[in-house]
mmCIF file with all atom_site columns, C-alpha atoms in Angstrom:
data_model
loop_
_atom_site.group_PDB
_atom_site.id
_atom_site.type_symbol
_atom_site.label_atom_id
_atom_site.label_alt_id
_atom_site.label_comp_id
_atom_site.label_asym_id
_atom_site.label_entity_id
_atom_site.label_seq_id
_atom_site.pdbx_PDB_ins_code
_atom_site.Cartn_x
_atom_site.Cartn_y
_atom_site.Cartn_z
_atom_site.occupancy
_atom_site.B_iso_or_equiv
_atom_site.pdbx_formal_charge
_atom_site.auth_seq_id
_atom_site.auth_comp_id
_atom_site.auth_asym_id
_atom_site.auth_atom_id
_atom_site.pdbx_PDB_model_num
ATOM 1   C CA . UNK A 1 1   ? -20.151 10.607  -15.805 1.00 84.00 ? 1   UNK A CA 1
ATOM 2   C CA . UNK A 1 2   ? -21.078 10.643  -12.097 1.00 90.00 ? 2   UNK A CA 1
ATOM 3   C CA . UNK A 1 3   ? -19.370 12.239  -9.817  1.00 92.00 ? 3   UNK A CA 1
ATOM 4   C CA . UNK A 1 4   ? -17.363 9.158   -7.665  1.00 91.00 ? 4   UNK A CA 1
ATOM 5   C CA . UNK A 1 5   ? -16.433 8.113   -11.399 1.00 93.00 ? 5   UNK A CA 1
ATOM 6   C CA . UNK A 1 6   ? -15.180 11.949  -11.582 1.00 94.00 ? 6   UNK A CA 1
ATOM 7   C CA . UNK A 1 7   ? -13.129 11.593  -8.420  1.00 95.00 ? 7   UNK A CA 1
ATOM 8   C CA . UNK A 1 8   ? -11.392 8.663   -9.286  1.00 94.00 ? 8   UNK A CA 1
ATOM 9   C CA . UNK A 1 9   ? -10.299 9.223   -12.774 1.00 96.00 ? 9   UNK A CA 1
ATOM 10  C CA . UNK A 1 10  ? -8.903  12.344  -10.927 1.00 96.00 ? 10  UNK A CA 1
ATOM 11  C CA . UNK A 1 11  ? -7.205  10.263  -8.200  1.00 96.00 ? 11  UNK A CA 1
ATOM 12  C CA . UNK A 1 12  ? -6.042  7.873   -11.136 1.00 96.00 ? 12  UNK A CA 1
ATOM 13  C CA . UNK A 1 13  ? -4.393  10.658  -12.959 1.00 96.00 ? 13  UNK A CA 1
ATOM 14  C CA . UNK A 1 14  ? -2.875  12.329  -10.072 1.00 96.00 ? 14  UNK A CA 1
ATOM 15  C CA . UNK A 1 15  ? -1.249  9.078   -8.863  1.00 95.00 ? 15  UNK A CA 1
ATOM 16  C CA . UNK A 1 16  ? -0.024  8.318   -12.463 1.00 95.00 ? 16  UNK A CA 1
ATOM 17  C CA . UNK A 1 17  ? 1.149   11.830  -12.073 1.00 93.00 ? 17  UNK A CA 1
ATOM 18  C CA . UNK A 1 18  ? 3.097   11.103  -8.995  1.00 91.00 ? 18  UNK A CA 1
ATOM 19  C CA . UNK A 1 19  ? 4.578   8.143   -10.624 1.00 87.00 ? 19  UNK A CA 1
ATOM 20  C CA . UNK A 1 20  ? 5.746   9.168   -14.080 1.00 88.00 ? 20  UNK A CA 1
ATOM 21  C CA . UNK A 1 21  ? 6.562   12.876  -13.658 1.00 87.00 ? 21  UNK A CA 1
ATOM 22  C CA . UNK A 1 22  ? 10.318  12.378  -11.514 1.00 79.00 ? 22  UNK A CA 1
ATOM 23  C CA . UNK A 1 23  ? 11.225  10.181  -14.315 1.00 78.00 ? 23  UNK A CA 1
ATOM 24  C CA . UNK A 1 24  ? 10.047  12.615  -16.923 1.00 81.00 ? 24  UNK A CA 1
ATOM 25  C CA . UNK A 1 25  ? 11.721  15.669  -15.501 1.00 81.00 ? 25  UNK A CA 1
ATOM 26  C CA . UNK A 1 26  ? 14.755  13.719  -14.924 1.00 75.00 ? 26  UNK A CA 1
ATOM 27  C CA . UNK A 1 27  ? 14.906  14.023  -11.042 1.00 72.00 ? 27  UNK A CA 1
ATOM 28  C CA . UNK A 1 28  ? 17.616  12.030  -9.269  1.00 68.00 ? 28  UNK A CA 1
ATOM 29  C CA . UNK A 1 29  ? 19.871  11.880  -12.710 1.00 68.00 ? 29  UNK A CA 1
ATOM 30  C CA . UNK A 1 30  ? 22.543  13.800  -11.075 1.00 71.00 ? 30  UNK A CA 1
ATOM 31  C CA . UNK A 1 31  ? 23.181  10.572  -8.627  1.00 68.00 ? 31  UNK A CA 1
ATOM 32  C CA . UNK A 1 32  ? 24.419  7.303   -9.198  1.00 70.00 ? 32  UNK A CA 1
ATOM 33  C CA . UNK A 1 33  ? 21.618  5.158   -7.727  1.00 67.00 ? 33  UNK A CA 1
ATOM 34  C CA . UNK A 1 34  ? 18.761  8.156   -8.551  1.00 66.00 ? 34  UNK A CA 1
ATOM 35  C CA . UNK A 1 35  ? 16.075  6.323   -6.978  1.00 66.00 ? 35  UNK A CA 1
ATOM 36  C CA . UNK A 1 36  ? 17.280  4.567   -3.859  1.00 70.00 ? 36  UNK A CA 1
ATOM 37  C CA . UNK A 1 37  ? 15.063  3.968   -0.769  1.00 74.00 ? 37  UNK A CA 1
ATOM 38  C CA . UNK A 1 38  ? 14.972  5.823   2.456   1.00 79.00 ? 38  UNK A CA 1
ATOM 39  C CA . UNK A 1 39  ? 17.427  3.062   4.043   1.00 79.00 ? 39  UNK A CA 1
ATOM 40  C CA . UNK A 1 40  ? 20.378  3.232   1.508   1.00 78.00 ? 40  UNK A CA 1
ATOM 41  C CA . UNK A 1 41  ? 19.716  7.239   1.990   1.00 81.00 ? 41  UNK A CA 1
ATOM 42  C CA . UNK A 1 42  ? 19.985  7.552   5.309   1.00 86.00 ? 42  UNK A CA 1
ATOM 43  C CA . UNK A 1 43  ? 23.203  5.587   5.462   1.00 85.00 ? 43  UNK A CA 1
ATOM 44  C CA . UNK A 1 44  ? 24.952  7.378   3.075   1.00 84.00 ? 44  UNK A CA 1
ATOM 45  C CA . UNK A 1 45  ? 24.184  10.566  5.016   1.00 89.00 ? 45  UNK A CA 1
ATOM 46  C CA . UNK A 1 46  ? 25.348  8.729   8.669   1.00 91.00 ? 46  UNK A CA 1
ATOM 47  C CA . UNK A 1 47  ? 28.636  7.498   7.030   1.00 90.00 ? 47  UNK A CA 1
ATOM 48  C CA . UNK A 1 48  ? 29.119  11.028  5.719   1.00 92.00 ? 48  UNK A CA 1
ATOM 49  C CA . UNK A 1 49  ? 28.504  12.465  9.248   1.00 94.00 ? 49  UNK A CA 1
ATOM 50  C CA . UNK A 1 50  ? 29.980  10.297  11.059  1.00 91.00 ? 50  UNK A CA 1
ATOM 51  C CA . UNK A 1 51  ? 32.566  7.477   8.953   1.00 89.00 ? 51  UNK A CA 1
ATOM 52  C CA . UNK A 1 52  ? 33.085  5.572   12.508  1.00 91.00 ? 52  UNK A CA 1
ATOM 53  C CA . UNK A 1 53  ? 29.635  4.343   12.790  1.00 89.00 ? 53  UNK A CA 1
ATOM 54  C CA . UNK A 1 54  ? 28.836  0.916   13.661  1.00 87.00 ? 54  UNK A CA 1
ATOM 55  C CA . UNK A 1 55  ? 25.219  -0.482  13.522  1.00 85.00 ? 55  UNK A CA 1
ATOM 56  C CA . UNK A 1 56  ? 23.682  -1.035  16.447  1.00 88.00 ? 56  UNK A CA 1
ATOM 57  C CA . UNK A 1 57  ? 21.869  -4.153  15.054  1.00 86.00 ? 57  UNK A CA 1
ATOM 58  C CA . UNK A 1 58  ? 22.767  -6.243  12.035  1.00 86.00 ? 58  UNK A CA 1
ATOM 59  C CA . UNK A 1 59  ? 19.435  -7.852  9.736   1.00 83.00 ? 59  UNK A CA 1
ATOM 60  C CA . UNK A 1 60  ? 18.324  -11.135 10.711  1.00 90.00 ? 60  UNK A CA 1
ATOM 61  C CA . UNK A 1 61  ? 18.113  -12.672 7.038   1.00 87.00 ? 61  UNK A CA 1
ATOM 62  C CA . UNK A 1 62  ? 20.406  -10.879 4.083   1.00 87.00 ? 62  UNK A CA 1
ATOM 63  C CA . UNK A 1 63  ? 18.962  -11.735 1.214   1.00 88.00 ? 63  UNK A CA 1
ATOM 64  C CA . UNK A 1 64  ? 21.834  -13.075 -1.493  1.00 90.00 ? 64  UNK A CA 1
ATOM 65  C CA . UNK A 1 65  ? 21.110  -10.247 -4.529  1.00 87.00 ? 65  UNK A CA 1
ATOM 66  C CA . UNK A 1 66  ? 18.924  -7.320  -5.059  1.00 82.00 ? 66  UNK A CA 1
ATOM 67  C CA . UNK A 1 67  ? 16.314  -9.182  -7.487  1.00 89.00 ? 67  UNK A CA 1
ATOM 68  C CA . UNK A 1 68  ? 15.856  -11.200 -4.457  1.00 91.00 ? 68  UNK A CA 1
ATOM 69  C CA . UNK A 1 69  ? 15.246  -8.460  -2.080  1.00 87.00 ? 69  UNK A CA 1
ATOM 70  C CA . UNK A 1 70  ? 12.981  -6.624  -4.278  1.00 88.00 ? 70  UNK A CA 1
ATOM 71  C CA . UNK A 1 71  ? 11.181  -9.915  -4.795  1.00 92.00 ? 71  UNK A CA 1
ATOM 72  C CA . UNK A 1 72  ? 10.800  -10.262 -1.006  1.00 93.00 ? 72  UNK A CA 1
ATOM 73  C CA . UNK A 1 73  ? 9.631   -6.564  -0.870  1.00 91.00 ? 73  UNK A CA 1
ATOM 74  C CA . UNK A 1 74  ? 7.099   -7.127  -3.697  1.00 94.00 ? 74  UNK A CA 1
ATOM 75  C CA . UNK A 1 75  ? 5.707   -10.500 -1.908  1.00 96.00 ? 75  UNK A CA 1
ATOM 76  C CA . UNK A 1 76  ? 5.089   -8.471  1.398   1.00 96.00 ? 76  UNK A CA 1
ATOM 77  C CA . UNK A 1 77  ? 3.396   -5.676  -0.251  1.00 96.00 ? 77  UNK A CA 1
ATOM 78  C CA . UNK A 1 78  ? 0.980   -7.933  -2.291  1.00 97.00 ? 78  UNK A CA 1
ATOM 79  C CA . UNK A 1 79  ? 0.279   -9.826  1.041   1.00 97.00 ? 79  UNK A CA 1
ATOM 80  C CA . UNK A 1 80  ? -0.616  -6.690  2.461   1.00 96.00 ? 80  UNK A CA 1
ATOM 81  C CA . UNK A 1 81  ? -2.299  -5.624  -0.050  1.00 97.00 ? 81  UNK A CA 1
ATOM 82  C CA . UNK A 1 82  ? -4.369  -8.846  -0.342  1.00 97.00 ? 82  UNK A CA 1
ATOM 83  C CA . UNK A 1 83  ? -5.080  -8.740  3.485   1.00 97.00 ? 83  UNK A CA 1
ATOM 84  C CA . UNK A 1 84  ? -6.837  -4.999  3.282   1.00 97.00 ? 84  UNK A CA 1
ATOM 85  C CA . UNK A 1 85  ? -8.591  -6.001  0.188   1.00 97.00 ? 85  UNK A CA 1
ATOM 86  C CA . UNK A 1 86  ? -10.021 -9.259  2.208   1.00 97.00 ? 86  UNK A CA 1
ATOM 87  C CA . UNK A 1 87  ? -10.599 -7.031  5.518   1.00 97.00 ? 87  UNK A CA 1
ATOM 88  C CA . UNK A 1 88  ? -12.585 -3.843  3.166   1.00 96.00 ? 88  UNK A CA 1
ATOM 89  C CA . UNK A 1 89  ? -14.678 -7.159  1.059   1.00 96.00 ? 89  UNK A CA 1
ATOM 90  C CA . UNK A 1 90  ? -15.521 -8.696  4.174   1.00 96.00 ? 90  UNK A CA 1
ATOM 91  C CA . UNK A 1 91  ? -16.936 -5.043  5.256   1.00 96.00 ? 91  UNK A CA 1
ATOM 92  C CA . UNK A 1 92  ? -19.039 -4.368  2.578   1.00 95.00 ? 92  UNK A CA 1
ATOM 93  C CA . UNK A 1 93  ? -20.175 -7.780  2.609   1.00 95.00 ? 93  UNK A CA 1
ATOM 94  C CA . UNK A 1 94  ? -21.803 -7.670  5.993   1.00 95.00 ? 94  UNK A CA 1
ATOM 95  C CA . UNK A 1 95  ? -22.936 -4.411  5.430   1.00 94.00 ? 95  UNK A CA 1
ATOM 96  C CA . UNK A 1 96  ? -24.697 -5.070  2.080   1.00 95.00 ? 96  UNK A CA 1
ATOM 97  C CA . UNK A 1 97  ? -26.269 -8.268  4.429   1.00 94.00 ? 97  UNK A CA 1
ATOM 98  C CA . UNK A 1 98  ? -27.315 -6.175  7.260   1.00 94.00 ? 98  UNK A CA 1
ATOM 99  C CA . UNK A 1 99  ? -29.168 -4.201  4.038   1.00 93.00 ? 99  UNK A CA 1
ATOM 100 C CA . UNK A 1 100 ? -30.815 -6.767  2.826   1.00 94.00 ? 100 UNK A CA 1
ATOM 101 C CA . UNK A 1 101 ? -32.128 -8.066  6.216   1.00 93.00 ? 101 UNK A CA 1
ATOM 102 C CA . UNK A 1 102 ? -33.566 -4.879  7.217   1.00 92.00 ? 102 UNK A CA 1
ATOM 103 C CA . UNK A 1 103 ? -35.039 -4.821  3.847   1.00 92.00 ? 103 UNK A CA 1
ATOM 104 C CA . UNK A 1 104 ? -36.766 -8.462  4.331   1.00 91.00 ? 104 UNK A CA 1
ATOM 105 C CA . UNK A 1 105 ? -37.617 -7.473  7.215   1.00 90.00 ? 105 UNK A CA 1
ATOM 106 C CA . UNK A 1 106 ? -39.710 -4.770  6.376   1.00 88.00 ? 106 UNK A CA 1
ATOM 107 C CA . UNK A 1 107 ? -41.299 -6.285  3.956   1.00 85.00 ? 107 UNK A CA 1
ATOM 108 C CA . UNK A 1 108 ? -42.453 -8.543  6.359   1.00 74.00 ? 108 UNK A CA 1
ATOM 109 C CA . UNK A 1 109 ? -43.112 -12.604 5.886   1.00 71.00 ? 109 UNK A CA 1
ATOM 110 C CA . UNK A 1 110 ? -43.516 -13.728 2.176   1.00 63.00 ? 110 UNK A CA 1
ATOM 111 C CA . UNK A 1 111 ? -46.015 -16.194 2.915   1.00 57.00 ? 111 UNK A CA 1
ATOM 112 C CA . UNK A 1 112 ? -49.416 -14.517 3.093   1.00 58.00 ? 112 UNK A CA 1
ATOM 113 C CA . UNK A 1 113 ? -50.855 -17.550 4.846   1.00 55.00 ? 113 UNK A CA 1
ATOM 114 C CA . UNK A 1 114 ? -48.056 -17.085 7.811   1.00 52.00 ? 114 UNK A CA 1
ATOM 115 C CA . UNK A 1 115 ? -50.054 -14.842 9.920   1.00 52.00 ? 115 UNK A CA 1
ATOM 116 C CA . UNK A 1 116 ? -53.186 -17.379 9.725   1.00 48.00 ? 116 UNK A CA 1
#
């Protein structure tokens, strides 16, 4: 096994790791939502601080259920997902081009009457 196929079964485990082990050990049981986002987090702890609160801003679009939302959420992250994967192909593309040109070009003309 070489050692970038090392490194990334490592990575691959660790972020398998990351995923799996608060469900295994049970973290977040203790609340009613256990795995909320940072959002729904932060105002609970405002409203506890400070019950008078009023937003300064209110969302542009509120989406009609939760499915929806997460669908939304899910949509933007494959779009941005897609976008680096385009933007790290297009890279390696060029760069395996640029290669092979300096490689032709080294090798000089393939016609061996060119020169004549």
């Amino acid at each position: 096994m070489s050692r970038n196929a090392k490194i990334n079964t490592l990575l691959l485990a660790l972020v398998a790791a990351l995923a799996v082990l608060p469900l295994a050990l049970g973290l977040g049981d203790h609340k009613e939502e256990p795995f909320t986002g940072a959002d729904a987090e932060a105002e609970t702890a405002i409203t506890e601080i400070e019950p008078d609160y009023e937003p300064w801003f209110s969302p542009l679009y509120e989406p009609p259920s939760g499915e929806i939302e997460s669908a939304l959420f899910s949509l933007q992250a494959a779009l941005g997902a897609g976008v680096l994967a385009y933007y790290f192909g297009l890279r390696r593309g060029r760069r395996q081009g640029e290669q092979r040109a300096a490689v032709r070009a080294e090798a000089g003309p393939s016609d061996p009457g060119a020169d004549a």
